[in-house]
Short mmCIF file of C-alpha atoms in Angstrom, two decimals:
data_model
loop_
_atom_site.label_atom_id
_atom_site.label_comp_id
_atom_site.label_asym_id
_atom_site.label_seq_id
_atom_site.Cartn_x
_atom_site.Cartn_y
_atom_site.Cartn_z
CA UNK A 17 127.52 56.65 125.01
CA UNK A 18 127.52 60.25 126.34
CA UNK A 19 130.19 62.64 125.00
CA UNK A 20 131.72 62.74 128.50
CA UNK A 21 132.26 58.96 128.45
CA UNK A 22 133.72 59.06 124.93
CA UNK A 23 136.13 61.82 126.03
CA UNK A 24 137.27 59.83 129.08
CA UNK A 25 137.97 56.78 126.91
CA UNK A 26 139.95 58.73 124.28
CA UNK A 27 142.14 60.61 126.77
CA UNK A 28 145.72 59.31 127.18
CA UNK A 29 145.61 59.65 130.98
CA UNK A 30 143.45 58.08 133.63
CA UNK A 31 142.21 58.46 137.18
CA UNK A 32 141.61 54.86 138.19
CA UNK A 33 137.91 55.64 138.76
CA UNK A 34 135.53 53.50 136.67
CA UNK A 35 134.81 55.50 133.46
CA UNK A 36 131.03 54.84 133.65
CA UNK A 37 130.86 56.13 137.25
CA UNK A 38 132.98 59.15 136.38
CA UNK A 39 131.03 60.04 133.22
CA UNK A 40 127.67 59.67 135.01
CA UNK A 41 128.82 62.18 137.63
CA UNK A 42 130.21 64.63 135.06
CA UNK A 43 126.91 64.52 133.12
CA UNK A 44 124.86 64.90 136.31
CA UNK A 45 126.98 67.90 137.41
CA UNK A 46 126.57 69.82 134.15
CA UNK A 47 122.82 69.05 133.95
CA UNK A 48 122.31 70.03 137.58
CA UNK A 49 124.24 73.29 137.03
CA UNK A 50 121.89 74.12 134.18
CA UNK A 51 118.73 73.18 136.06
CA UNK A 52 119.74 75.13 139.20
CA UNK A 53 120.52 78.21 137.09
CA UNK A 54 117.04 77.97 135.53
CA UNK A 55 115.35 77.30 138.87
CA UNK A 56 116.92 80.40 140.45
CA UNK A 57 115.62 82.41 137.50
CA UNK A 58 112.16 80.85 137.62
CA UNK A 59 111.86 81.48 141.39
CA UNK A 60 112.88 85.11 140.76
CA UNK A 61 109.96 85.48 138.34
CA UNK A 62 107.38 84.05 140.76
CA UNK A 63 104.91 86.38 142.51
CA UNK A 64 106.01 84.91 145.83
CA UNK A 65 109.71 85.65 145.20
CA UNK A 66 110.14 86.99 148.74
CA UNK A 67 109.34 83.51 150.13
CA UNK A 68 111.78 81.85 147.71
CA UNK A 69 114.95 83.66 148.79
CA UNK A 70 116.53 80.55 150.33
CA UNK A 71 115.70 78.51 147.22
CA UNK A 72 117.29 81.10 144.91
CA UNK A 73 120.44 81.42 146.98
CA UNK A 74 120.90 77.67 147.31
CA UNK A 75 120.29 77.22 143.57
CA UNK A 76 123.01 79.76 142.78
CA UNK A 77 125.53 78.05 145.09
CA UNK A 78 124.61 74.61 143.76
CA UNK A 79 124.95 75.74 140.13
CA UNK A 80 128.46 77.13 140.75
CA UNK A 81 129.64 74.13 142.77
CA UNK A 82 128.23 71.57 140.30
CA UNK A 83 129.82 73.29 137.36
CA UNK A 84 133.24 73.42 139.00
CA UNK A 85 132.92 69.78 140.08
CA UNK A 86 132.00 68.78 136.52
CA UNK A 87 135.11 70.58 135.27
CA UNK A 88 137.48 69.05 137.83
CA UNK A 89 136.11 65.54 137.11
CA UNK A 90 136.56 66.13 133.37
CA UNK A 91 140.34 66.35 133.86
CA UNK A 92 142.38 63.14 134.02
CA UNK A 93 145.93 64.44 133.54
CA UNK A 94 147.98 64.46 136.77
CA UNK A 95 144.94 63.30 138.72
CA UNK A 96 144.88 64.31 142.42
CA UNK A 97 142.48 62.31 144.62
CA UNK A 98 142.58 64.87 147.48
CA UNK A 99 141.26 67.74 145.36
CA UNK A 100 138.74 65.44 143.65
CA UNK A 101 137.49 64.10 146.98
CA UNK A 102 137.11 67.55 148.52
CA UNK A 103 135.20 69.11 145.62
CA UNK A 104 132.92 66.08 145.24
CA UNK A 105 132.16 66.26 148.99
CA UNK A 106 131.25 69.94 148.57
CA UNK A 107 129.06 69.05 145.59
CA UNK A 108 127.27 66.32 147.56
CA UNK A 109 126.57 68.81 150.39
CA UNK A 110 125.26 71.47 147.98
CA UNK A 111 123.07 69.00 146.05
CA UNK A 112 121.57 67.53 149.21
CA UNK A 113 120.77 70.96 150.65
CA UNK A 114 119.41 72.32 147.38
CA UNK A 115 117.45 69.15 146.72
CA UNK A 116 115.80 69.31 150.13
CA UNK A 117 114.96 72.99 149.70
CA UNK A 118 113.48 72.52 146.20
CA UNK A 119 111.60 69.38 147.32
CA UNK A 120 109.62 71.59 149.74
CA UNK A 121 108.26 73.66 146.83
CA UNK A 122 107.88 70.76 144.40
CA UNK A 123 104.13 70.52 144.58
CA UNK A 124 103.64 74.24 144.04
CA UNK A 125 106.34 74.89 141.43
CA UNK A 126 107.18 72.44 138.64
CA UNK A 127 110.64 74.01 138.18
CA UNK A 128 111.43 73.17 141.83
CA UNK A 129 110.24 69.60 141.28
CA UNK A 130 112.55 69.15 138.27
CA UNK A 131 115.41 70.82 140.18
CA UNK A 132 114.89 68.56 143.20
CA UNK A 133 115.12 65.51 140.92
CA UNK A 134 118.32 66.75 139.27
CA UNK A 135 119.91 67.54 142.68
CA UNK A 136 118.99 64.09 144.02
CA UNK A 137 120.44 62.41 140.90
CA UNK A 138 123.65 64.47 141.14
CA UNK A 139 123.99 63.70 144.88
CA UNK A 140 123.73 59.97 144.12
CA UNK A 141 126.34 60.29 141.36
CA UNK A 142 128.66 62.10 143.79
CA UNK A 143 128.20 59.33 146.35
CA UNK A 144 129.21 56.76 143.72
CA UNK A 145 132.40 58.72 142.93
CA UNK A 146 133.23 59.03 146.65
CA UNK A 147 132.68 55.27 147.08
CA UNK A 148 135.05 54.63 144.16
CA UNK A 149 137.65 57.00 145.70
CA UNK A 150 137.44 55.11 149.00
CA UNK A 151 138.07 51.72 147.43
CA UNK B 8 138.21 99.37 152.01
CA UNK B 9 137.97 96.78 149.22
CA UNK B 10 134.73 96.67 147.16
CA UNK B 11 134.05 93.19 148.64
CA UNK B 12 134.07 94.62 152.18
CA UNK B 13 131.86 97.54 151.17
CA UNK B 14 129.39 95.13 149.58
CA UNK B 15 129.26 92.96 152.72
CA UNK B 16 128.56 96.02 154.89
CA UNK B 17 125.78 97.35 152.64
CA UNK B 18 123.92 94.03 152.30
CA UNK B 19 120.77 93.61 154.41
CA UNK B 20 121.67 90.04 155.41
CA UNK B 21 124.59 88.57 157.30
CA UNK B 22 126.51 85.37 157.91
CA UNK B 23 127.88 85.93 161.40
CA UNK B 24 131.44 85.68 160.04
CA UNK B 25 133.56 88.77 160.74
CA UNK B 26 133.25 91.02 157.63
CA UNK B 27 137.02 91.66 157.48
CA UNK B 28 137.81 87.93 157.53
CA UNK B 29 135.13 87.23 154.93
CA UNK B 30 136.16 90.06 152.58
CA UNK B 31 139.84 89.08 152.80
CA UNK B 32 138.96 85.53 151.71
CA UNK B 33 136.67 86.74 148.88
CA UNK B 34 139.42 89.03 147.56
CA UNK B 35 142.05 86.28 147.87
CA UNK B 36 139.81 83.81 146.01
CA UNK B 37 139.19 86.08 143.02
CA UNK B 38 142.87 87.13 142.81
CA UNK B 39 144.03 83.52 143.09
CA UNK B 40 141.56 82.47 140.36
CA UNK B 41 143.05 85.12 138.08
CA UNK B 42 146.66 84.23 138.88
CA UNK B 43 146.09 80.46 138.45
CA UNK B 44 144.40 81.09 135.07
CA UNK B 45 147.44 83.12 133.99
CA UNK B 46 149.93 80.59 135.39
CA UNK B 47 148.29 77.71 133.46
CA UNK B 48 148.58 79.80 130.30
CA UNK B 49 152.18 80.84 130.98
CA UNK B 50 153.22 77.21 131.67
CA UNK B 51 151.53 76.21 128.38
CA UNK B 52 153.75 78.71 126.54
CA UNK B 53 156.99 77.45 128.12
CA UNK B 54 159.42 75.34 126.04
CA UNK B 55 159.34 72.72 128.79
CA UNK B 56 155.52 72.46 128.72
CA UNK B 57 155.69 68.64 128.85
CA UNK B 58 157.29 68.86 132.30
CA UNK B 59 154.66 71.33 133.54
CA UNK B 60 151.56 69.15 132.97
CA UNK B 61 150.86 68.72 136.68
CA UNK B 62 151.28 72.47 137.27
CA UNK B 63 148.84 73.33 134.45
CA UNK B 64 146.23 70.84 135.60
CA UNK B 65 146.43 71.94 139.23
CA UNK B 66 146.25 75.61 138.19
CA UNK B 67 143.06 74.91 136.21
CA UNK B 68 141.39 73.11 139.13
CA UNK B 69 142.50 75.79 141.59
CA UNK B 70 141.18 78.60 139.37
CA UNK B 71 137.75 76.97 139.12
CA UNK B 72 137.50 76.14 142.81
CA UNK B 73 138.72 79.57 143.97
CA UNK B 74 136.25 81.34 141.72
CA UNK B 75 133.30 79.28 142.95
CA UNK B 76 134.41 79.77 146.56
CA UNK B 77 134.64 83.52 146.01
CA UNK B 78 131.10 83.50 144.63
CA UNK B 79 129.62 81.41 147.46
CA UNK B 80 131.30 83.62 150.09
CA UNK B 81 129.96 86.73 148.33
CA UNK B 82 126.40 85.62 149.15
CA UNK B 83 124.96 86.41 152.58
CA UNK B 84 121.23 85.81 152.03
CA UNK B 85 119.96 82.55 153.61
CA UNK B 86 123.50 81.69 154.66
CA UNK B 87 124.24 77.95 155.00
CA UNK B 88 127.34 77.07 157.08
CA UNK B 89 127.48 73.47 155.78
CA UNK B 90 127.86 74.49 152.10
CA UNK B 91 130.25 77.31 153.05
CA UNK B 92 132.40 74.98 155.15
CA UNK B 93 132.58 72.31 152.46
CA UNK B 94 133.55 74.64 149.62
CA UNK B 95 136.13 76.50 151.73
CA UNK B 96 137.65 73.13 152.71
CA UNK B 97 137.90 72.23 149.00
CA UNK B 98 139.47 75.61 148.29
CA UNK B 99 142.03 75.14 151.04
CA UNK B 100 142.96 71.70 149.62
CA UNK B 101 143.30 73.07 146.09
CA UNK B 102 145.34 76.11 147.16
CA UNK B 103 147.73 74.04 149.27
CA UNK B 104 148.27 71.49 146.47
CA UNK B 105 148.66 74.15 143.78
CA UNK B 106 150.89 76.30 146.00
CA UNK B 107 153.21 73.36 146.68
CA UNK B 108 153.38 72.47 142.98
CA UNK B 109 154.08 76.06 141.85
CA UNK B 110 156.61 76.54 144.67
CA UNK B 111 158.74 73.78 143.08
CA UNK B 112 159.08 75.81 139.86
CA UNK B 113 159.31 79.22 141.57
CA UNK B 114 163.04 79.69 140.99
CA UNK B 115 162.80 78.82 137.32
CA UNK B 116 159.52 80.56 136.43
CA UNK B 117 158.49 83.91 137.89
CA UNK B 118 154.82 83.18 137.06
CA UNK B 119 154.98 80.08 139.27
CA UNK B 120 156.54 82.16 142.07
CA UNK B 121 153.73 84.72 141.94
CA UNK B 122 151.15 81.93 141.74
CA UNK B 123 152.64 80.09 144.74
CA UNK B 124 152.39 83.33 146.76
CA UNK B 125 148.74 83.87 145.78
CA UNK B 126 147.85 80.22 146.60
CA UNK B 127 149.55 80.47 150.01
CA UNK B 128 147.73 83.73 150.77
CA UNK B 129 144.39 82.25 149.69
CA UNK B 130 144.99 79.09 151.77
CA UNK B 131 145.64 81.26 154.84
CA UNK B 132 142.45 83.25 154.17
CA UNK B 133 140.48 79.99 153.89
CA UNK B 134 141.92 78.80 157.21
CA UNK B 135 140.77 82.05 158.84
CA UNK B 136 137.21 81.51 157.52
CA UNK B 137 137.20 77.89 158.70
CA UNK B 138 138.39 79.03 162.14
CA UNK B 139 135.54 81.58 162.24
CA UNK B 140 133.04 78.89 161.21
CA UNK B 141 134.27 76.63 164.02
CA UNK B 142 133.84 79.30 166.68
CA UNK C 17 112.10 66.52 126.59
CA UNK C 18 115.44 67.72 127.95
CA UNK C 19 115.49 69.25 131.47
CA UNK C 20 116.39 72.63 129.90
CA UNK C 21 113.18 72.58 127.82
CA UNK C 22 111.08 71.56 130.82
CA UNK C 23 112.57 74.40 132.85
CA UNK C 24 111.82 76.95 130.11
CA UNK C 25 108.21 75.80 129.95
CA UNK C 26 107.67 75.91 133.72
CA UNK C 27 109.18 79.39 134.22
CA UNK C 28 106.71 82.26 134.68
CA UNK C 29 108.66 84.60 132.38
CA UNK C 30 109.58 84.37 128.72
CA UNK C 31 111.97 85.68 126.11
CA UNK C 32 109.92 85.42 122.93
CA UNK C 33 112.49 82.99 121.47
CA UNK C 34 111.01 79.60 120.47
CA UNK C 35 111.50 77.28 123.50
CA UNK C 36 112.81 74.40 121.34
CA UNK C 37 115.45 76.65 119.71
CA UNK C 38 116.44 78.08 123.07
CA UNK C 39 116.64 74.72 124.85
CA UNK C 40 118.68 73.20 121.99
CA UNK C 41 121.23 76.01 122.34
CA UNK C 42 121.37 75.75 126.15
CA UNK C 43 121.98 71.98 125.92
CA UNK C 44 124.61 72.42 123.19
CA UNK C 45 126.42 75.09 125.24
CA UNK C 46 126.71 72.96 128.39
CA UNK C 47 127.73 69.84 126.42
CA UNK C 48 130.31 71.81 124.43
CA UNK C 49 131.71 73.34 127.65
CA UNK C 50 132.19 69.83 129.04
CA UNK C 51 133.74 68.46 125.84
CA UNK C 52 136.14 71.41 125.44
CA UNK C 53 137.24 71.04 129.09
CA UNK C 54 137.98 67.35 128.43
CA UNK C 55 139.68 68.05 125.10
CA UNK C 56 142.06 70.60 126.67
CA UNK C 57 142.94 67.99 129.28
CA UNK C 58 143.39 65.19 126.74
CA UNK C 59 145.62 67.39 124.55
CA UNK C 60 147.69 68.21 127.65
CA UNK C 61 148.28 64.48 128.21
CA UNK C 62 149.42 63.82 124.61
CA UNK C 63 153.11 63.24 123.86
CA UNK C 64 152.92 65.99 121.23
CA UNK C 65 151.53 68.55 123.71
CA UNK C 66 153.86 71.26 122.42
CA UNK C 67 152.15 71.09 119.03
CA UNK C 68 148.69 71.29 120.61
CA UNK C 69 149.10 74.62 122.41
CA UNK C 70 146.63 76.44 120.16
CA UNK C 71 144.09 73.64 120.55
CA UNK C 72 144.36 73.73 124.36
CA UNK C 73 144.06 77.50 124.57
CA UNK C 74 141.08 77.62 122.23
CA UNK C 75 139.40 74.77 124.12
CA UNK C 76 139.77 76.71 127.40
CA UNK C 77 138.27 79.88 125.93
CA UNK C 78 135.46 77.96 124.26
CA UNK C 79 134.60 76.09 127.48
CA UNK C 80 134.35 79.35 129.46
CA UNK C 81 132.33 81.18 126.79
CA UNK C 82 129.92 78.26 126.17
CA UNK C 83 129.27 77.87 129.87
CA UNK C 84 128.50 81.56 130.34
CA UNK C 85 126.30 81.56 127.24
CA UNK C 86 124.40 78.52 128.56
CA UNK C 87 123.82 80.35 131.84
CA UNK C 88 122.66 83.61 130.23
CA UNK C 89 120.26 81.70 127.92
CA UNK C 90 118.89 79.79 130.93
CA UNK C 91 117.55 83.05 132.38
CA UNK C 92 114.19 84.36 131.15
CA UNK C 93 113.34 86.97 133.80
CA UNK C 94 113.79 90.58 132.59
CA UNK C 95 115.17 89.30 129.30
CA UNK C 96 117.57 91.64 127.49
CA UNK C 97 118.08 90.95 123.75
CA UNK C 98 121.26 93.10 123.53
CA UNK C 99 123.15 91.06 126.15
CA UNK C 100 121.79 87.80 124.73
CA UNK C 101 122.80 88.75 121.19
CA UNK C 102 126.31 89.80 122.17
CA UNK C 103 127.12 86.68 124.20
CA UNK C 104 125.67 84.34 121.57
CA UNK C 105 127.78 86.12 118.91
CA UNK C 106 130.87 85.55 121.08
CA UNK C 107 129.90 81.90 121.52
CA UNK C 108 129.48 81.46 117.76
CA UNK C 109 132.94 82.94 117.16
CA UNK C 110 134.55 80.74 119.81
CA UNK C 111 132.81 77.55 118.61
CA UNK C 112 133.73 78.18 114.97
CA UNK C 113 137.38 78.86 115.83
CA UNK C 114 137.66 75.91 118.22
CA UNK C 115 135.80 73.61 115.81
CA UNK C 116 138.19 74.49 112.97
CA UNK C 117 141.23 73.97 115.19
CA UNK C 118 140.02 70.61 116.53
CA UNK C 119 138.97 69.47 113.04
CA UNK C 120 142.63 69.71 111.98
CA UNK C 121 143.58 67.08 114.56
CA UNK C 122 140.45 64.96 114.20
CA UNK C 123 142.11 62.14 112.30
CA UNK C 124 144.95 61.84 114.76
CA UNK C 125 143.08 62.37 118.04
CA UNK C 126 139.59 61.01 118.68
CA UNK C 127 139.03 63.59 121.45
CA UNK C 128 139.59 66.36 118.90
CA UNK C 129 137.11 64.70 116.53
CA UNK C 130 134.39 64.56 119.21
CA UNK C 131 135.21 68.14 120.24
CA UNK C 132 135.00 69.40 116.64
CA UNK C 133 131.56 67.80 116.33
CA UNK C 134 130.32 69.41 119.55
CA UNK C 135 131.68 72.83 118.53
CA UNK C 136 130.00 72.58 115.11
CA UNK C 137 126.69 71.56 116.71
CA UNK C 138 126.91 74.42 119.22
CA UNK C 139 127.78 76.94 116.47
CA UNK C 140 124.68 75.84 114.53
CA UNK C 141 122.52 76.19 117.65
CA UNK C 142 123.92 79.71 118.20
CA UNK C 143 123.08 80.62 114.60
CA UNK C 144 119.50 79.47 115.16
CA UNK C 145 119.20 81.68 118.27
CA UNK C 146 120.67 84.67 116.41
CA UNK C 147 118.20 84.10 113.54
CA UNK C 148 115.34 84.02 116.09
CA UNK C 149 116.64 87.26 117.64
CA UNK C 150 116.72 88.93 114.25
CA UNK C 151 113.13 88.05 113.44
CA UNK D 14 151.93 96.42 140.17
CA UNK D 15 148.83 94.21 140.27
CA UNK D 16 149.35 90.42 140.14
CA UNK D 17 147.62 90.41 136.71
CA UNK D 18 150.24 92.79 135.30
CA UNK D 19 153.10 90.78 136.82
CA UNK D 20 151.67 87.62 135.30
CA UNK D 21 151.41 89.24 131.83
CA UNK D 22 155.03 90.37 132.01
CA UNK D 23 156.38 86.99 133.10
CA UNK D 24 154.50 84.95 130.46
CA UNK D 25 156.57 83.78 127.46
CA UNK D 26 153.82 84.68 124.97
CA UNK D 27 152.15 87.94 124.09
CA UNK D 28 149.04 89.47 122.54
CA UNK D 29 150.37 92.76 121.20
CA UNK D 30 147.95 94.65 123.48
CA UNK D 31 149.64 97.08 125.86
CA UNK D 32 150.21 95.16 129.14
CA UNK D 33 148.91 98.04 131.29
CA UNK D 34 145.66 98.27 129.28
CA UNK D 35 145.22 94.50 129.36
CA UNK D 36 145.93 94.15 133.10
CA UNK D 37 143.57 97.03 133.94
CA UNK D 38 140.76 95.25 132.08
CA UNK D 39 141.51 91.87 133.69
CA UNK D 40 141.45 93.44 137.15
CA UNK D 41 138.25 95.36 136.39
CA UNK D 42 136.55 92.18 135.09
CA UNK D 43 137.31 90.11 138.19
CA UNK D 44 136.34 92.94 140.56
CA UNK D 45 133.14 93.59 138.65
CA UNK D 46 132.26 89.88 138.70
CA UNK D 47 132.64 89.91 142.47
CA UNK D 48 130.63 93.11 142.97
CA UNK D 49 127.79 91.97 140.67
CA UNK D 50 127.60 88.62 142.52
CA UNK D 51 127.29 90.53 145.81
CA UNK D 52 124.81 93.04 144.40
CA UNK D 53 122.49 90.26 143.15
CA UNK D 54 122.61 88.75 146.63
CA UNK D 55 122.04 92.09 148.38
CA UNK D 56 119.05 92.89 146.14
CA UNK D 57 117.64 89.45 146.93
CA UNK D 58 117.76 90.28 150.65
CA UNK D 59 115.97 93.65 150.25
CA UNK D 60 112.31 93.99 151.33
CA UNK D 61 111.50 95.34 147.86
CA UNK D 62 113.02 92.30 146.10
CA UNK D 63 110.06 92.08 143.71
CA UNK D 64 110.99 95.49 142.28
CA UNK D 65 114.64 94.51 141.89
CA UNK D 66 114.14 91.52 139.56
CA UNK D 67 115.74 93.25 136.57
CA UNK D 68 118.71 94.36 138.69
CA UNK D 69 119.29 90.81 140.02
CA UNK D 70 119.05 89.21 136.59
CA UNK D 71 121.38 91.74 134.99
CA UNK D 72 123.86 91.37 137.87
CA UNK D 73 123.94 87.59 137.34
CA UNK D 74 124.57 87.92 133.60
CA UNK D 75 127.20 90.61 134.14
CA UNK D 76 129.02 88.53 136.78
CA UNK D 77 129.23 85.51 134.45
CA UNK D 78 130.29 87.54 131.40
CA UNK D 79 132.90 89.60 133.31
CA UNK D 80 134.41 86.48 134.81
CA UNK D 81 134.71 84.73 131.46
CA UNK D 82 136.14 87.88 129.88
CA UNK D 83 138.72 88.15 132.67
CA UNK D 84 139.73 84.53 132.02
CA UNK D 85 140.00 84.91 128.25
CA UNK D 86 142.09 88.10 128.63
CA UNK D 87 144.38 86.32 131.13
CA UNK D 88 145.50 83.95 128.36
CA UNK D 89 148.26 85.05 125.99
CA UNK D 90 149.27 81.76 124.34
CA UNK D 91 148.01 81.39 120.76
CA UNK D 92 146.17 84.69 121.06
CA UNK D 93 143.08 85.07 118.81
CA UNK D 94 141.86 88.67 118.26
CA UNK D 95 138.43 87.55 116.96
CA UNK D 96 137.49 85.66 120.15
CA UNK D 97 138.98 88.43 122.31
CA UNK D 98 137.09 91.13 120.42
CA UNK D 99 133.75 89.28 120.59
CA UNK D 100 133.90 88.53 124.32
CA UNK D 101 135.08 92.05 125.22
CA UNK D 102 132.17 93.48 123.15
CA UNK D 103 129.76 91.24 125.10
CA UNK D 104 131.35 92.41 128.35
CA UNK D 105 130.99 96.06 127.36
CA UNK D 106 127.29 95.51 126.57
CA UNK D 107 126.67 93.71 129.86
CA UNK D 108 128.55 96.29 131.95
CA UNK D 109 126.74 99.23 130.32
CA UNK D 110 123.32 97.63 130.80
CA UNK D 111 124.04 96.54 134.38
CA UNK D 112 125.63 99.91 135.23
CA UNK D 113 122.58 101.80 133.95
CA UNK D 114 120.21 99.53 135.87
CA UNK D 115 122.17 99.78 139.15
CA UNK D 116 122.59 103.54 138.71
CA UNK D 117 118.79 103.89 138.95
CA UNK D 118 118.82 102.39 142.45
CA UNK D 119 122.09 104.01 143.56
CA UNK D 120 120.50 106.59 145.84
CA UNK D 121 118.33 104.05 147.59
CA UNK D 122 120.82 101.14 147.84
CA UNK D 123 124.51 101.60 148.52
CA UNK D 124 125.28 98.18 147.02
CA UNK D 125 123.77 99.34 143.73
CA UNK D 126 125.87 102.51 143.86
CA UNK D 127 129.10 100.53 144.31
CA UNK D 128 128.02 98.09 141.61
CA UNK D 129 127.21 100.91 139.15
CA UNK D 130 130.71 102.33 139.74
CA UNK D 131 132.39 98.97 139.13
CA UNK D 132 130.34 98.38 135.96
CA UNK D 133 131.23 101.82 134.62
CA UNK D 134 134.90 101.26 135.36
CA UNK D 135 134.83 97.84 133.71
CA UNK D 136 133.01 99.24 130.64
CA UNK D 137 135.73 101.90 130.28
CA UNK D 138 138.44 99.25 130.57
CA UNK D 139 136.70 97.17 127.86
CA UNK D 140 136.55 100.22 125.58
CA UNK D 141 140.30 100.70 126.04
CA UNK D 142 140.96 97.07 125.03
CA UNK D 143 138.67 97.38 122.00
CA UNK D 144 140.49 100.58 120.97
CA UNK D 145 143.82 98.73 121.26
CA UNK D 146 142.44 95.85 119.17
CA UNK D 147 141.35 98.29 116.49
CA UNK D 148 144.75 99.93 116.19
#
């Protein structure tokens, strides 16, 4: 059981979203924020940095948005589905865009391959939360 | 001229959004993030903290979302209108919700009054950016 | 192999710090940031919230400092040992203080027990990075 | 009166640090975080991006550390001088390093000139807080 799931289960407040779905998205958000931060840095160190500008910029946006989404989803007190829905939508958009960008460099740069995988996993986790919100 | 506006004008990349509109939203986002962080802390120190749970939680979400929105808007390289639109929409939702919550305590707590004003100002700045994006 | 370790190994820049030590600290920082964010929220939902003010405040500081430390450590390009050392020192201080505070409520609140464990693990990982820096 | 100062004065908790000194540092931290975020992006857009790697990396660290410092200083409840001192020390180190780096490109890039000024101002504000802590 991940720490995020344990925390959800020991909190005296709840969101109505399935704890497993919620914890999977929180974990994916924090891991994706870390990977995107590293990928931006790795792209910056590449010889071909000038051709990786879009990748770096999208990584930076995706890191910030994933981190904020992971924080918002970690809170269960006085849960507000409108704020949750809007930030998870933004996270899904950022992860899809960043995943597609990194996927294009995945054969040349291993850090972009790992980042594409993390973005795709986080996008899927966001979709699961949005589906739960729509129920 | 605010530092944010100077930075926009001296960057060799652009978004197509009017620099004054963009800088006003960046400044509002960072100021609102600061005010919401302070308001959460001030509510926590109040004797009636148990009745301010919703205000604290919404302040924390709004601070995180405003800060991330201010960062995304500060970037002009390889501009992506889909990510910008989604995060500004999330910021508008958070600022409206937090502004309405703080407005309810504005007569009793001066920190909630100041926070409501900052949220309302940031929401208006987000609407101006969204209008520019829709043009 | 954690994504953080894979990213370190695929980045064309390096810090001189052992990749396993570095990745362990990055992972601990992001996990501790998540747990502290959840613990602040869980404390806020408790009936005895007024007695948990110090725990909530320390959780919020610790979450912010861990997250920033995790980001700084994720960057290897143009590595600066002075900045790294100073932020890891701050993270060690925050994790020790937060871990001691949460430990006091660990028998009463399971979320404080989990948070104390994460803070202690992150403090140990920070000490390992500081030892590597001093070598 | 800046919003940060108003918030300090309306919060029912205090740190013992002079409110004007504290508010000046909070404002400098948030402004410096914004400017460093913009400067990293502007450097990324420059033709000579490969020569600005150190500037970009230091800007990113400084943005993250300033933002976290601004958040920690915005909290007055259950004030802890050890955490405050450690994060303000880290902020001073980051601002000095980033200010010196940007100063080297200040004649060639206006965004680096503005960023150097903000870093120097934030470093001075951190020194004033550290002096107050030492009293």
